[in-house]
Coordinates of C-alpha atoms in Angstrom, one line a residue:
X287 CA 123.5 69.5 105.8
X288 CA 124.4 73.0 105.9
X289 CA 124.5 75.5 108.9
X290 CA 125.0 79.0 109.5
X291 CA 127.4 80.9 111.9
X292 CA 127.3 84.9 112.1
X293 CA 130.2 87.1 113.7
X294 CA 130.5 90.6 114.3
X295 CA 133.7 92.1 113.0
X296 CA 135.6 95.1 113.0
X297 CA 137.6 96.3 110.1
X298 CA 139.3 99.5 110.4
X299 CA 138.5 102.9 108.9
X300 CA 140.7 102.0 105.6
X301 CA 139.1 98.2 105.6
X302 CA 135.9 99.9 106.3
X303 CA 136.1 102.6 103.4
X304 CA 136.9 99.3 100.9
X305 CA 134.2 97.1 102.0
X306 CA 131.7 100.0 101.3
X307 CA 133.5 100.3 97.9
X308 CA 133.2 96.8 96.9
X309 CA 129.2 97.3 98.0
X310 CA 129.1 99.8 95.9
X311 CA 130.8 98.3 92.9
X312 CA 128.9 95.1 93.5
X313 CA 125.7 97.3 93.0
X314 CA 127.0 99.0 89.9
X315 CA 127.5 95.6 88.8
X316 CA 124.3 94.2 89.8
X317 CA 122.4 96.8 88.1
X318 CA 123.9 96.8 84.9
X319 CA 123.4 92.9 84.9
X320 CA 120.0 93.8 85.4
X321 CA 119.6 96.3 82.3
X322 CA 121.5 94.4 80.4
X323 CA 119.1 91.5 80.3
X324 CA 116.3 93.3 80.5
X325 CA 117.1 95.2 77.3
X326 CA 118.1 91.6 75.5
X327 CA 114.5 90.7 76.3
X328 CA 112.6 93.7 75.3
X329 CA 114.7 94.7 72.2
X330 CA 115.3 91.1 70.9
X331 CA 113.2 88.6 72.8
X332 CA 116.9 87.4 74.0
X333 CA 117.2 85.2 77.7
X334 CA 120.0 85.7 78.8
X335 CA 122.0 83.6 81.1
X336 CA 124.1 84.6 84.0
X337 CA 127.2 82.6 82.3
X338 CA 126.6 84.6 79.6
X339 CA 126.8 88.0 82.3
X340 CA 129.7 86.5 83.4
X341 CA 131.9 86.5 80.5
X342 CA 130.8 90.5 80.4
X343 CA 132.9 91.2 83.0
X344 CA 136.1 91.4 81.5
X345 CA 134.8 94.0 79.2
X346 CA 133.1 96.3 82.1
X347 CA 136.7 95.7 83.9
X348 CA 138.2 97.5 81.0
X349 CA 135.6 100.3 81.2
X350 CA 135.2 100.5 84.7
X351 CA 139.3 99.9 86.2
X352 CA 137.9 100.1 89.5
X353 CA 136.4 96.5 89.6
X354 CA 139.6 95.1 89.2
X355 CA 139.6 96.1 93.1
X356 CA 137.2 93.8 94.1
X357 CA 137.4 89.6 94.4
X358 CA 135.9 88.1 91.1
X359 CA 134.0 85.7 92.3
X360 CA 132.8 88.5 94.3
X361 CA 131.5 90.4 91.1
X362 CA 130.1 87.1 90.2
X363 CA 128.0 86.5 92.7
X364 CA 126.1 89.9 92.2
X365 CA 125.5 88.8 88.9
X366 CA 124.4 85.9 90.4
X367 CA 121.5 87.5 92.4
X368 CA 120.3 88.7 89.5
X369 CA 119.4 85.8 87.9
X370 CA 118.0 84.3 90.9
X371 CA 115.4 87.5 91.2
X372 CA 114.7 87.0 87.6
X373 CA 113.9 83.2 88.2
X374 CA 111.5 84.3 91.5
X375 CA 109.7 86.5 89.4
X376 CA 109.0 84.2 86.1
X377 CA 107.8 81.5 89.0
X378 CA 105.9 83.7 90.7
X379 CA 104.1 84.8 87.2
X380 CA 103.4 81.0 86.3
X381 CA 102.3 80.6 89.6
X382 CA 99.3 83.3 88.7
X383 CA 100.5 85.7 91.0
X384 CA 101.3 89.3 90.2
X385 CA 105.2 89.5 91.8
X386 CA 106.9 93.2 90.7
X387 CA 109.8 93.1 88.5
X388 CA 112.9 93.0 90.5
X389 CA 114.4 96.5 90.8
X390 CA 117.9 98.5 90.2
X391 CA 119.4 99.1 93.7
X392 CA 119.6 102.7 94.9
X393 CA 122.6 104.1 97.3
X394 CA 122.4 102.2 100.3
X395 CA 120.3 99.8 99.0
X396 CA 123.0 97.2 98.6
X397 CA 124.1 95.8 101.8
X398 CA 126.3 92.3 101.5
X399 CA 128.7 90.9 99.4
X400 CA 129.6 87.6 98.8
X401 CA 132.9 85.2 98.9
X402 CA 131.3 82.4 96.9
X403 CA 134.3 79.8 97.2
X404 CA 137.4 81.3 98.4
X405 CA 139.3 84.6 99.0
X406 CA 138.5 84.3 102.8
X407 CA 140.7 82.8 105.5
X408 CA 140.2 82.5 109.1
X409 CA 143.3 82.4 111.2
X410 CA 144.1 83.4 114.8
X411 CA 141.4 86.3 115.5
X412 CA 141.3 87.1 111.9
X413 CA 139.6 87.4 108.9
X414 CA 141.3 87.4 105.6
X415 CA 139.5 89.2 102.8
X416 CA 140.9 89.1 99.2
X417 CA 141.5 92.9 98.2
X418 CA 140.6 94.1 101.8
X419 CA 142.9 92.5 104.3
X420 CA 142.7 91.1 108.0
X421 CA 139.9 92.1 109.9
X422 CA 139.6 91.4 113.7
X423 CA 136.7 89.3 114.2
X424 CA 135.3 88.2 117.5
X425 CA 134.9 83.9 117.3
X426 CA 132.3 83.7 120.1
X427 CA 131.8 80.0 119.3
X428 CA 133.8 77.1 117.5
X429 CA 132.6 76.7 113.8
X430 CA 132.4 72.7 112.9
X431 CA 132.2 71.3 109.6
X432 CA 133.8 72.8 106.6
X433 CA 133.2 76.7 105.4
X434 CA 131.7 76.3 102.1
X435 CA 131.0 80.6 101.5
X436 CA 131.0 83.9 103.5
X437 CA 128.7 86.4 103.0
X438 CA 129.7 90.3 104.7
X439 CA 126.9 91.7 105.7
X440 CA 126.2 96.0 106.9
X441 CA 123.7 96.1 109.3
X442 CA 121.6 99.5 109.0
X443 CA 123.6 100.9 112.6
X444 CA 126.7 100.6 110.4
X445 CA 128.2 97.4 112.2
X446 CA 129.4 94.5 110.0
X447 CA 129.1 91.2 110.1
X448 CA 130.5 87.9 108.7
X449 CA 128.0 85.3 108.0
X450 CA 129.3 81.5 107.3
X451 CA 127.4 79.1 105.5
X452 CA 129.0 75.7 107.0
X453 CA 128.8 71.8 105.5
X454 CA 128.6 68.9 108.3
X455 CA 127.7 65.6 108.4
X456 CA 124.6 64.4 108.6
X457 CA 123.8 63.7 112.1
X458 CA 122.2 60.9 113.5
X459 CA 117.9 62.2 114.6
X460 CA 117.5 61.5 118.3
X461 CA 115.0 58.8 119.1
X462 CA 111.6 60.8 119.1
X463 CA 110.6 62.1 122.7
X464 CA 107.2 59.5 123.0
X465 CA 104.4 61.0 124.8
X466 CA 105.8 64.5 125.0
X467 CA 103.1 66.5 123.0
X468 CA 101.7 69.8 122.5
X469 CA 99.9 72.0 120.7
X470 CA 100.5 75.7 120.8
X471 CA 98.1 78.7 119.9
X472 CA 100.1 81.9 119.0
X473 CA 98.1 84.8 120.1
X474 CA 98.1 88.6 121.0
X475 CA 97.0 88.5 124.7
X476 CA 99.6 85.9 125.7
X477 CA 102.1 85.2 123.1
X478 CA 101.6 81.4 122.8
X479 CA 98.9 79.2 124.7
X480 CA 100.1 75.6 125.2
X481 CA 97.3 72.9 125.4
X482 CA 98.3 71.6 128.9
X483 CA 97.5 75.1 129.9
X484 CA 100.3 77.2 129.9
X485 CA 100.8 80.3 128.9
X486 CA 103.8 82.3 127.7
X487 CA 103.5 85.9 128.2
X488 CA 103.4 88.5 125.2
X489 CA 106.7 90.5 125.9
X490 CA 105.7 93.4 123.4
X491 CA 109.1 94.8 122.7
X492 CA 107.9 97.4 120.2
X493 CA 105.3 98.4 122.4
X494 CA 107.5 99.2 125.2
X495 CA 110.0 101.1 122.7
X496 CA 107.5 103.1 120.9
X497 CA 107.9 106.3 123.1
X498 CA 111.9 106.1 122.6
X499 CA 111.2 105.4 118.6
X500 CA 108.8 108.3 118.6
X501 CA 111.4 110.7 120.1
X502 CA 114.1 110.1 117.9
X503 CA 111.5 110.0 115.0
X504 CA 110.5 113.6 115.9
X505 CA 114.6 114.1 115.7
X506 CA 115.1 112.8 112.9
X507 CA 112.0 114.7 110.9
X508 CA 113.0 117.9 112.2
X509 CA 116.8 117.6 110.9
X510 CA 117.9 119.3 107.5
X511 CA 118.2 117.0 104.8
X512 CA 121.6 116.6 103.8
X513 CA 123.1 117.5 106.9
X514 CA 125.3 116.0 109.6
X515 CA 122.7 116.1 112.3
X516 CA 120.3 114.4 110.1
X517 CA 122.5 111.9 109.5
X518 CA 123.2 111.2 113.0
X519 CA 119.1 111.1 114.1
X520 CA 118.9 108.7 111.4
X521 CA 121.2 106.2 113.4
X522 CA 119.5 106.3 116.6
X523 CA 116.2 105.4 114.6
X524 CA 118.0 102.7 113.2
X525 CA 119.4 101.5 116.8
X526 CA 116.1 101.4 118.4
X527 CA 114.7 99.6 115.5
X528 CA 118.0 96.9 116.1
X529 CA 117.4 96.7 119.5
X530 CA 114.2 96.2 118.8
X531 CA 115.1 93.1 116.6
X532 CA 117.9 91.6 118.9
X533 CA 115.6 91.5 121.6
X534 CA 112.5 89.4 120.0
X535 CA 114.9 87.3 118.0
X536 CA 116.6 86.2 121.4
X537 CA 113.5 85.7 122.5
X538 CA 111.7 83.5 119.9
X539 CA 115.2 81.6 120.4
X540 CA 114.6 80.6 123.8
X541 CA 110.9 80.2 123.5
X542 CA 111.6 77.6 120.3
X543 CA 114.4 76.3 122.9
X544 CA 111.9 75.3 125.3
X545 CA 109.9 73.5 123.7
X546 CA 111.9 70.9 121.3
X547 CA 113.8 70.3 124.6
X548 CA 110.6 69.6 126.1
X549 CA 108.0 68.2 123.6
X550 CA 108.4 65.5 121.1
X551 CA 105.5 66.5 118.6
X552 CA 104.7 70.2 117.9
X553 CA 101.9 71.3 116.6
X554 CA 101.2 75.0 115.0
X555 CA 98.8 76.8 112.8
X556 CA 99.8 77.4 109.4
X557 CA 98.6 80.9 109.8
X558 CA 98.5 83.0 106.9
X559 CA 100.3 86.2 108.2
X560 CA 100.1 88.6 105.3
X561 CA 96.6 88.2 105.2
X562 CA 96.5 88.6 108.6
X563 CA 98.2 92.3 108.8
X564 CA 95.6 93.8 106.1
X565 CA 93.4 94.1 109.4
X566 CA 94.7 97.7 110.7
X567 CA 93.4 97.6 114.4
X568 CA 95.5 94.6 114.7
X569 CA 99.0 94.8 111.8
X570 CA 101.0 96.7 114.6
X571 CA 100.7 94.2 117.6
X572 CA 100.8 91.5 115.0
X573 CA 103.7 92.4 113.5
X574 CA 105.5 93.0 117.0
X575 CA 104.7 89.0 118.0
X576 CA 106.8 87.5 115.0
X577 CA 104.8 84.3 114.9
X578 CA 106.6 83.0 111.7
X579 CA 109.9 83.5 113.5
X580 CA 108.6 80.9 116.4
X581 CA 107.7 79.0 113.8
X582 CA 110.7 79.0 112.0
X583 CA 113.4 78.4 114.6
X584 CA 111.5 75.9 116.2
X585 CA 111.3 74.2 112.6
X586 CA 115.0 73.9 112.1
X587 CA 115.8 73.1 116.3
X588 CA 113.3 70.2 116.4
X589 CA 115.5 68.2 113.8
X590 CA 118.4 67.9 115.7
X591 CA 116.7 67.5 119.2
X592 CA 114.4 64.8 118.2
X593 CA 111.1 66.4 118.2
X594 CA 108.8 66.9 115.0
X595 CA 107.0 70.0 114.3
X596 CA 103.5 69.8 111.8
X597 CA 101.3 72.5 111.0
X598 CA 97.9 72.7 110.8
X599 CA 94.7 74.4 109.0
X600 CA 93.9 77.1 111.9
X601 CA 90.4 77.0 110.2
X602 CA 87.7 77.0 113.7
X603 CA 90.2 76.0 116.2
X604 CA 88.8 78.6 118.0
X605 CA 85.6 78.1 117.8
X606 CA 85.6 74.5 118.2
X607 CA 84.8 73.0 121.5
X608 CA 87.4 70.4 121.9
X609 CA 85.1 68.4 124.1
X610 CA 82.3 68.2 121.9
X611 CA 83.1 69.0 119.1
X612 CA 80.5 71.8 117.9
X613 CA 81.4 75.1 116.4
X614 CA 80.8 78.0 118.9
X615 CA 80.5 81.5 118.0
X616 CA 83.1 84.0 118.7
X617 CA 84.0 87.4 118.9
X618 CA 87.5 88.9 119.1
X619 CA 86.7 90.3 122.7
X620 CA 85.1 86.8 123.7
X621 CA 88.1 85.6 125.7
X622 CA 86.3 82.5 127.3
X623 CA 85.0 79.6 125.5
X624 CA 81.6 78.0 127.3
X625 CA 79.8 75.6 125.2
X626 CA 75.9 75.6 125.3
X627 CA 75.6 71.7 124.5
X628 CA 78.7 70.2 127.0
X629 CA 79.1 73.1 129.5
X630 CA 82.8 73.5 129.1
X631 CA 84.5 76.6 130.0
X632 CA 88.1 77.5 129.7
X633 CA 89.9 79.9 127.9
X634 CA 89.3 80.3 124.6
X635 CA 93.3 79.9 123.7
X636 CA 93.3 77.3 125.7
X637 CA 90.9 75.1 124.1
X638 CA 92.4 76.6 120.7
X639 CA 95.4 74.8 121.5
X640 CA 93.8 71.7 122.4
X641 CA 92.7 71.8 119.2
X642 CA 95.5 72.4 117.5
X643 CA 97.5 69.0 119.1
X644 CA 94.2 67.0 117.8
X645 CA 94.6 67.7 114.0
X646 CA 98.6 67.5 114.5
X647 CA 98.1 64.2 115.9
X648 CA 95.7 63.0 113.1
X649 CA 98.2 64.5 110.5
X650 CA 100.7 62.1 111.2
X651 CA 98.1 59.5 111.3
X652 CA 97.6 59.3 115.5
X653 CA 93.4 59.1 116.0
X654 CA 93.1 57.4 119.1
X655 CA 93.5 60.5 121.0
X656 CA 91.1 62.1 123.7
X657 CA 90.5 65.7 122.3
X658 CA 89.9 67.3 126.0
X659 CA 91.6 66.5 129.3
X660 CA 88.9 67.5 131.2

């Protein structure tokens, strides 16, 4: 199996002025990939493959002497994404969707490059990069298993980052946690509602940043175009916005912590979240939650801690009562369930999540379950 380890480094000014070359070369290259094979297809009906890019490259090397300063492999790889955006969209197209055709990169639209194989080395504190040199890098954990690539990475503050992608050995799936389970509602008034009745509070990080983004915001749209001061508002939008970031991805962390060290089956709605955000009142505050990102990271945690995660049509959990079992009428603003044929009365994320742990316990084939506690 593969994992992923992520570093901050820092490269000098001179390391730092050739890693933004080699972006920039990589994007030269990665755009002319992309016209070239677009204009094999609509001049001569011509697919191209990205072996066949590759064996370009000697030619553009001779045109272009300055890609000679940049790892092969490297150049490579940019060709590489290119072919793997092509493939996404003529998928996407089968699939009867409408995708956009993938676009030539702009300035500053190119942000990572790639070490596919080799021309890396780790080696007491450092980072070897072929045409770059040692970088300091700051090893806050032990990487296990063998480094198979390394992707650098430039965040939008301007810090850089090394990204591993690691092979180990399959490990051995813990016994599964028996009787340990749980459904959980995601929601906007409390972040996630657990059907034995707990509740984890919303923490709202862009919420509680919005003044501070609004200030610099006004900064930034008052600054000259062009100038020095612009540039510099434009970073402290960009650090609020990471901040912003850092703080609910270390939260959905611990949160997806929790609960594959607590629970051995987890159940979730398989929301639709783009659908989701075309309701205006609501895209802000739903965006801010980052429900896919619990999702996600309790996903990939759950394999190695012994717990199983399941998703589940969200279709009238709400308005289900999970005692009776009839549909009950619900507005947003309706924040209590009562049922008119059973008299139950709880909170309606509550018996949402009760819900939710039924029809994740018959998905894996588990009926013999008593939908409500009470």
């Amino acid at each position: 199996m593969l994992k992923a380890y992520k570093f901050r480094i820092y490269p000098t000014k001179s390391q730092r002025t050739k890693m933004e070359r080699t972006l920039d070369l990589c994007r030269w290259t990665y755009n002319q990939t992309l016209a070239y094979r677009k204009d094999a297809w609509e001049k001569e009906g011509k697919s191209v493959s990205k072996y066949e890019t590759h064996n370009l490259l000697p030619t553009w090397k001779e045109e272009k002497p300055e890609l000679n300063d940049v790892f092969s492999q490297t150049l490579q790889n940019a060709q590489e994404r290119v072919d793997l955006a092509l493939k996404a969209f003529f998928r996407r197209v089968k699939a009867g969707e409408n995708p956009g055709y993938p676009r030539f990169r702009g300035r500053g639209w190119y942000d990572s490059f790639t070490y596919p194989q080799k021309g890396f080395k780790l080696n007491a504190g450092k980072l070897y990069l072929s045409k770059i040199g040692n970088i300091k890098i700051k090893l806050h954990r032990s990487i296990e298993g063998k480094i198979k690539r390394l992707t650098v990475r430039r965040a939008a503050t301007g810090k850089w980052f090394a990204c591993f992608s690691v092979e180990i050995e399959d490990q051995l799936k813990p016994p599964w946690k028996d009787g340990s389970l749980v459904g959980v509602d995601v929601g906007l008034e409390s972040f996630a509602t657990l059907s034995n009745g707990e509740t984890i509070a919303n923490p709202r990080f862009f919420r509680e940043e919005e003044t501070e983004l609004a200030r610099v915001q006004r900064k930034l749209s008052k600054a000259p175009k062009g100038t020095p001061e612009r540039k510099k508002a434009l970073r402290m939008v960009e650090r609020v916005h990471e901040r912003i970031a850092n703080k609910r991805y270390d939260f959905a962390h611990k949160v997806s912590r929790y609960l594959v060290n607590r629970f051995g089956l987890i159940a979730f709605e398989d929301l639709s979240i783009q659908n989701m955000l075309k309701n205006h009142c609501l895209a802000k505050s739903i965006s801010d939650v980052a429900w896919n990102m619990l999702v996600t990271l309790t996903s990939y945690k759950a394999v190695s801690a012994g717990s199983m995660v399941v998703l589940v049509d969200p279709r009238n959990t709400s308005k289900m009562c999970s005692r009776c079992g009839i549909l009950v009428e619900k507005t947003l603003s309706d924040r209590v369930h009562s049922c008119p044929q059973c008299g139950l009365s709880l909170d309606r994320d509550w018996n949402a999540a009760i819900n939710i742990l039924r029809l994740g316990l018959q998905s894996v084939g588990i009926k013999t379950v008593e939908a409500c506690p009470f």
